[in-house]
């Protein structure tokens, strides 16, 4: 199953879906779940909902998000280059020197590179000293253009989406890519759904999966849930940081994030299963974090909520996790939905 998980993650990571432009990833999910034999549907704003085992009460909702960080064209500069604004919360330095793809409203695509305005180390001290922000950084388009008019003539305009090159690869069990937050979890849920269908795994309660498309801006799971849900588990990246116990090989169980504590009983249930199944896990606090589960509860959904995920290092940058963490997360979720 490890390779199946990785295959789904790689495909998702290589499908551009900056928050606000997730149509390709939505279609991929719809197509794949339909092939598995499910009947996925979408909410008005684009979330993909997959009924795994339908019912009217005591339902469990597993969520992951397929929207990612990205950029948007703020304006075209007089030199023909592009000033950007961020989609989601990350420092622009995390995307410096990255290849990008501009996706216009008409569907045209243009490649380029995000870099500081004067990137030559032989020309100035800017590469060492300059502040990395939208004033001092720009996208250089891979077209011969030297003016506002020339770039505009290409069909590029303010409001066009910009996707970052994910650079997906696996080395010695370490999975490295942009957008493992949260495509690692989304790919893993796909693998669980495939396993359930192919092996006729018995689920003892109603079960749904939802793949949200606006998590990075805070309202992914705020609405549009199936009827009868009582528990929601957000499956999202575990934070790897100095005083936290999570690393890339572990399953992280979050007790509290910036929204407050997660449900005591549901979180305890997950901890007990991790212990029983001998899963390598850590309980941690995420001080700068909010999840789809917290968004759902804050939006007045009457759910017990929890947050778990594989440990992911360098969050919102070029991220890294490990197959051990992914497999542990898979085992924990599979054990929980069968209990």
CSV table of C-alpha atoms in Angstrom, one decimal, residues 10-299:
chain,number,residue,atom,x,y,z
A,10,UNK,CA,2.9,12.4,-6.5
A,11,UNK,CA,0.0,12.9,-8.9
A,12,UNK,CA,-1.7,15.4,-6.6
A,13,UNK,CA,1.5,17.3,-6.0
A,14,UNK,CA,2.1,17.6,-9.7
A,15,UNK,CA,-1.4,18.8,-10.3
A,16,UNK,CA,-1.4,22.6,-9.7
A,17,UNK,CA,-4.1,23.8,-7.3
A,18,UNK,CA,-3.2,27.1,-5.6
A,19,UNK,CA,-6.0,28.1,-3.3
A,20,UNK,CA,-8.7,29.6,-5.5
A,21,UNK,CA,-7.8,27.6,-8.6
A,22,UNK,CA,-8.3,23.9,-7.7
A,23,UNK,CA,-10.4,22.7,-10.7
A,24,UNK,CA,-7.8,20.3,-12.0
A,25,UNK,CA,-7.3,18.6,-8.6
A,26,UNK,CA,-11.0,18.5,-8.1
A,27,UNK,CA,-11.5,16.7,-11.4
A,28,UNK,CA,-8.7,14.2,-10.6
A,29,UNK,CA,-10.4,13.3,-7.4
A,30,UNK,CA,-13.8,13.0,-9.0
A,31,UNK,CA,-12.4,10.7,-11.7
A,32,UNK,CA,-10.4,8.5,-9.4
A,33,UNK,CA,-13.1,8.0,-6.8
A,34,UNK,CA,-15.6,7.2,-9.6
A,35,UNK,CA,-13.2,4.6,-11.0
A,36,UNK,CA,-13.1,3.1,-7.5
A,37,UNK,CA,-16.8,2.7,-7.5
A,38,UNK,CA,-17.8,5.6,-5.3
A,39,UNK,CA,-20.3,8.4,-6.1
A,40,UNK,CA,-18.4,11.6,-5.2
A,41,UNK,CA,-20.1,15.0,-5.4
A,42,UNK,CA,-19.1,18.6,-5.0
A,43,UNK,CA,-20.4,21.5,-2.9
A,44,UNK,CA,-21.1,24.8,-4.4
A,45,UNK,CA,-17.7,26.2,-3.7
A,46,UNK,CA,-15.9,23.1,-4.9
A,47,UNK,CA,-15.2,20.7,-2.0
A,48,UNK,CA,-15.2,17.1,-3.1
A,49,UNK,CA,-17.3,14.9,-0.8
A,50,UNK,CA,-17.1,11.1,-1.0
A,51,UNK,CA,-19.7,9.0,0.7
A,52,UNK,CA,-17.8,5.8,1.8
A,53,UNK,CA,-20.6,4.3,4.0
A,54,UNK,CA,-23.7,6.3,4.0
A,55,UNK,CA,-26.1,6.8,6.9
A,56,UNK,CA,-28.2,9.4,8.7
A,57,UNK,CA,-26.6,9.6,12.2
A,58,UNK,CA,-23.4,9.1,14.1
A,59,UNK,CA,-21.4,9.9,11.0
A,60,UNK,CA,-17.6,10.3,10.8
A,61,UNK,CA,-16.1,12.8,8.5
A,62,UNK,CA,-12.4,12.6,7.4
A,63,UNK,CA,-11.0,15.7,5.8
A,64,UNK,CA,-7.9,16.7,3.8
A,65,UNK,CA,-7.4,19.8,1.7
A,66,UNK,CA,-6.2,19.9,-1.9
A,67,UNK,CA,-5.7,23.6,-2.1
A,68,UNK,CA,-2.1,24.8,-1.7
A,69,UNK,CA,0.0,27.8,-1.2
A,70,UNK,CA,0.7,29.8,-4.4
A,71,UNK,CA,0.9,33.3,-5.8
A,72,UNK,CA,-1.3,35.6,-7.9
A,73,UNK,CA,-0.4,38.4,-10.3
A,74,UNK,CA,-0.7,41.7,-8.4
A,75,UNK,CA,0.4,43.8,-11.3
A,76,UNK,CA,2.5,44.0,-14.4
A,77,UNK,CA,5.6,46.2,-13.9
A,78,UNK,CA,6.9,48.7,-16.4
A,79,UNK,CA,9.8,46.4,-17.2
A,80,UNK,CA,7.4,43.6,-18.2
A,81,UNK,CA,7.9,41.5,-15.1
A,82,UNK,CA,5.3,40.6,-12.6
A,83,UNK,CA,4.7,41.8,-9.1
A,84,UNK,CA,3.0,39.1,-7.0
A,85,UNK,CA,0.7,38.7,-3.9
A,86,UNK,CA,0.8,35.5,-1.9
A,87,UNK,CA,-2.0,32.9,-1.7
A,88,UNK,CA,-1.9,31.6,1.8
A,89,UNK,CA,0.5,32.3,4.6
A,90,UNK,CA,4.2,31.9,3.8
A,91,UNK,CA,7.3,34.1,3.5
A,92,UNK,CA,8.3,34.9,-0.1
A,93,UNK,CA,11.8,33.8,0.8
A,94,UNK,CA,10.4,30.2,0.9
A,95,UNK,CA,9.7,30.4,-2.9
A,96,UNK,CA,12.8,32.3,-4.0
A,97,UNK,CA,14.4,31.0,-7.2
A,98,UNK,CA,11.5,28.6,-7.7
A,99,UNK,CA,10.1,27.8,-11.2
A,100,UNK,CA,6.5,28.9,-11.5
A,101,UNK,CA,3.6,28.6,-14.0
A,102,UNK,CA,1.3,31.6,-14.6
A,103,UNK,CA,-2.2,30.4,-15.4
A,104,UNK,CA,-4.4,33.1,-17.0
A,105,UNK,CA,-8.1,33.4,-16.8
A,106,UNK,CA,-8.4,32.2,-20.4
A,107,UNK,CA,-6.4,29.1,-19.6
A,108,UNK,CA,-3.0,30.1,-21.1
A,109,UNK,CA,0.1,29.1,-19.3
A,110,UNK,CA,3.5,30.8,-19.0
A,111,UNK,CA,6.5,29.6,-17.1
A,112,UNK,CA,8.9,31.8,-15.2
A,113,UNK,CA,11.0,32.2,-12.1
A,114,UNK,CA,10.3,34.0,-8.8
A,115,UNK,CA,13.5,35.9,-7.7
A,116,UNK,CA,14.7,39.1,-6.3
A,117,UNK,CA,14.7,42.1,-8.6
A,118,UNK,CA,18.6,42.1,-8.8
A,119,UNK,CA,19.7,38.6,-8.3
A,120,UNK,CA,23.3,38.7,-9.6
A,121,UNK,CA,25.8,38.2,-6.7
A,122,UNK,CA,28.4,39.8,-9.0
A,123,UNK,CA,26.3,43.0,-9.4
A,124,UNK,CA,25.4,44.1,-5.9
A,125,UNK,CA,25.0,43.0,-2.3
A,126,UNK,CA,21.2,42.7,-2.7
A,127,UNK,CA,21.2,38.9,-2.8
A,128,UNK,CA,22.7,38.9,0.8
A,129,UNK,CA,20.9,41.9,2.2
A,130,UNK,CA,17.6,42.7,0.5
A,131,UNK,CA,14.3,42.1,2.2
A,132,UNK,CA,12.3,39.4,0.5
A,133,UNK,CA,8.9,40.9,-0.1
A,134,UNK,CA,6.6,41.7,-3.0
A,135,UNK,CA,8.4,45.0,-3.7
A,136,UNK,CA,11.9,43.5,-4.0
A,137,UNK,CA,10.8,40.2,-5.7
A,138,UNK,CA,9.2,39.5,-9.0
A,139,UNK,CA,8.4,36.8,-11.5
A,140,UNK,CA,10.5,36.9,-14.6
A,141,UNK,CA,8.5,35.3,-17.4
A,142,UNK,CA,10.1,33.0,-19.9
A,143,UNK,CA,9.1,35.2,-22.8
A,144,UNK,CA,10.9,38.1,-24.5
A,145,UNK,CA,9.1,41.0,-22.9
A,146,UNK,CA,10.5,44.3,-21.6
A,147,UNK,CA,7.5,46.4,-21.0
A,148,UNK,CA,4.0,46.4,-19.5
A,149,UNK,CA,2.5,46.5,-22.9
A,150,UNK,CA,4.4,43.4,-24.2
A,151,UNK,CA,3.5,41.3,-21.1
A,152,UNK,CA,-0.2,42.4,-21.3
A,153,UNK,CA,-0.3,41.5,-24.9
A,154,UNK,CA,0.6,37.9,-24.0
A,155,UNK,CA,-2.7,37.7,-22.1
A,156,UNK,CA,-1.3,38.1,-18.6
A,157,UNK,CA,-3.2,40.3,-16.2
A,158,UNK,CA,-3.8,41.0,-12.5
A,159,UNK,CA,-5.6,38.2,-10.8
A,160,UNK,CA,-3.9,35.4,-12.8
A,161,UNK,CA,-2.9,32.4,-10.6
A,162,UNK,CA,0.7,31.4,-10.2
A,163,UNK,CA,1.6,27.8,-9.3
A,164,UNK,CA,4.9,26.8,-7.7
A,165,UNK,CA,6.9,23.9,-9.1
A,166,UNK,CA,6.5,21.1,-6.5
A,167,UNK,CA,9.8,19.2,-7.3
A,168,UNK,CA,8.4,15.9,-6.0
A,169,UNK,CA,10.9,13.1,-5.2
A,170,UNK,CA,11.4,10.2,-2.8
A,171,UNK,CA,14.9,9.5,-1.4
A,172,UNK,CA,15.6,6.7,1.1
A,173,UNK,CA,12.1,6.8,2.4
A,174,UNK,CA,11.9,10.5,2.6
A,175,UNK,CA,9.2,12.2,0.6
A,176,UNK,CA,10.2,15.7,-0.5
A,177,UNK,CA,7.9,18.2,-2.3
A,178,UNK,CA,6.1,21.4,-2.0
A,179,UNK,CA,2.5,21.0,-1.1
A,180,UNK,CA,2.7,17.9,1.1
A,181,UNK,CA,0.5,20.2,3.2
A,182,UNK,CA,-1.9,18.7,2.6
A,183,UNK,CA,-1.6,16.5,-0.5
A,184,UNK,CA,0.2,13.9,1.5
A,185,UNK,CA,-3.0,13.4,3.6
A,186,UNK,CA,-5.3,13.6,0.5
A,187,UNK,CA,-3.3,10.9,-1.3
A,188,UNK,CA,-3.4,8.8,1.9
A,189,UNK,CA,-7.2,9.1,2.2
A,190,UNK,CA,-7.5,8.1,-1.4
A,191,UNK,CA,-5.5,4.9,-0.7
A,192,UNK,CA,-7.7,4.1,2.3
A,193,UNK,CA,-10.8,4.5,0.2
A,194,UNK,CA,-9.4,2.2,-2.5
A,195,UNK,CA,-8.5,-0.4,0.1
A,196,UNK,CA,-12.0,-0.3,1.6
A,197,UNK,CA,-13.6,-0.8,-1.8
A,198,UNK,CA,-11.2,-3.5,-3.1
A,199,UNK,CA,-11.1,-5.6,0.1
A,200,UNK,CA,-14.7,-5.1,1.2
A,201,UNK,CA,-13.6,-3.7,4.6
A,202,UNK,CA,-16.5,-3.4,7.0
A,203,UNK,CA,-17.1,0.0,8.4
A,204,UNK,CA,-19.4,0.1,11.5
A,205,UNK,CA,-20.7,3.6,11.1
A,206,UNK,CA,-21.5,6.2,8.4
A,207,UNK,CA,-18.2,7.4,6.9
A,208,UNK,CA,-17.5,10.3,4.5
A,209,UNK,CA,-14.4,11.9,3.2
A,210,UNK,CA,-14.2,15.6,2.2
A,211,UNK,CA,-11.5,17.2,0.2
A,212,UNK,CA,-11.6,21.0,0.8
A,213,UNK,CA,-10.4,23.7,-1.5
A,214,UNK,CA,-10.0,26.8,0.6
A,215,UNK,CA,-8.3,25.5,3.8
A,216,UNK,CA,-5.2,27.7,3.3
A,217,UNK,CA,-7.4,30.8,3.6
A,218,UNK,CA,-9.4,29.6,6.5
A,219,UNK,CA,-12.8,28.5,5.3
A,220,UNK,CA,-12.3,25.2,3.6
A,221,UNK,CA,-14.6,23.1,5.8
A,222,UNK,CA,-16.8,25.9,7.2
A,223,UNK,CA,-19.9,24.5,5.5
A,224,UNK,CA,-21.3,22.0,3.1
A,225,UNK,CA,-21.1,18.8,5.2
A,226,UNK,CA,-23.2,15.7,4.8
A,227,UNK,CA,-26.1,15.3,7.3
A,228,UNK,CA,-25.7,13.2,10.4
A,229,UNK,CA,-22.0,14.0,11.1
A,230,UNK,CA,-21.1,13.8,14.7
A,231,UNK,CA,-17.3,13.5,14.5
A,232,UNK,CA,-14.7,15.1,12.3
A,233,UNK,CA,-11.1,14.3,12.0
A,234,UNK,CA,-9.0,16.7,10.0
A,235,UNK,CA,-6.1,14.8,8.4
A,236,UNK,CA,-3.4,17.4,7.9
A,237,UNK,CA,0.4,17.8,8.3
A,238,UNK,CA,2.0,17.4,11.7
A,239,UNK,CA,4.3,20.2,12.8
A,240,UNK,CA,8.0,19.5,13.1
A,241,UNK,CA,9.6,22.1,15.4
A,242,UNK,CA,12.3,22.6,18.0
A,243,UNK,CA,10.4,21.8,21.2
A,244,UNK,CA,7.7,19.5,19.6
A,245,UNK,CA,8.0,15.7,19.7
A,246,UNK,CA,6.8,15.0,16.2
A,247,UNK,CA,9.3,14.2,13.4
A,248,UNK,CA,8.8,13.0,9.8
A,249,UNK,CA,8.6,9.4,10.9
A,250,UNK,CA,5.8,9.8,13.4
A,251,UNK,CA,2.1,10.4,13.5
A,252,UNK,CA,1.3,13.7,15.1
A,253,UNK,CA,-1.9,14.0,17.3
A,254,UNK,CA,-2.7,17.6,17.9
A,255,UNK,CA,-4.1,18.5,21.4
A,256,UNK,CA,-4.4,22.3,20.7
A,257,UNK,CA,-3.7,24.8,17.9
A,258,UNK,CA,-4.4,28.5,17.5
A,259,UNK,CA,-8.1,27.9,17.6
A,260,UNK,CA,-8.0,26.2,21.0
A,261,UNK,CA,-8.0,22.6,22.3
A,262,UNK,CA,-9.4,19.7,20.2
A,263,UNK,CA,-12.2,17.5,21.5
A,264,UNK,CA,-10.9,15.6,24.6
A,265,UNK,CA,-12.7,12.3,24.1
A,266,UNK,CA,-12.1,12.0,20.3
A,267,UNK,CA,-8.5,12.9,20.7
A,268,UNK,CA,-8.1,10.3,23.5
A,269,UNK,CA,-9.7,7.7,21.3
A,270,UNK,CA,-7.1,8.3,18.7
A,271,UNK,CA,-4.3,8.2,21.3
A,272,UNK,CA,-5.5,4.9,22.7
A,273,UNK,CA,-5.7,3.3,19.2
A,274,UNK,CA,-2.2,4.5,18.5
A,275,UNK,CA,-1.0,2.8,21.7
A,276,UNK,CA,-2.9,-0.4,21.0
A,277,UNK,CA,-1.6,-0.7,17.4
A,278,UNK,CA,2.0,0.2,18.4
A,279,UNK,CA,2.0,3.2,16.2
A,280,UNK,CA,4.9,5.7,16.6
A,281,UNK,CA,3.1,8.9,17.6
A,282,UNK,CA,3.5,12.2,19.4
A,283,UNK,CA,1.0,14.5,21.1
A,284,UNK,CA,1.8,18.1,20.3
A,285,UNK,CA,0.7,21.7,20.4
A,286,UNK,CA,0.7,23.8,17.2
A,287,UNK,CA,0.8,27.4,18.2
A,288,UNK,CA,0.5,28.9,14.6
A,289,UNK,CA,-2.0,26.5,13.0
A,290,UNK,CA,-5.7,26.2,12.1
A,291,UNK,CA,-7.4,23.2,10.5
A,292,UNK,CA,-10.5,22.3,8.6
A,293,UNK,CA,-11.9,20.7,11.7
A,294,UNK,CA,-11.5,23.9,13.7
A,295,UNK,CA,-13.0,25.9,10.8
A,296,UNK,CA,-16.0,23.6,10.9
A,297,UNK,CA,-16.5,23.9,14.6
A,298,UNK,CA,-16.0,27.7,14.7
A,299,UNK,CA,-18.7,27.9,11.9
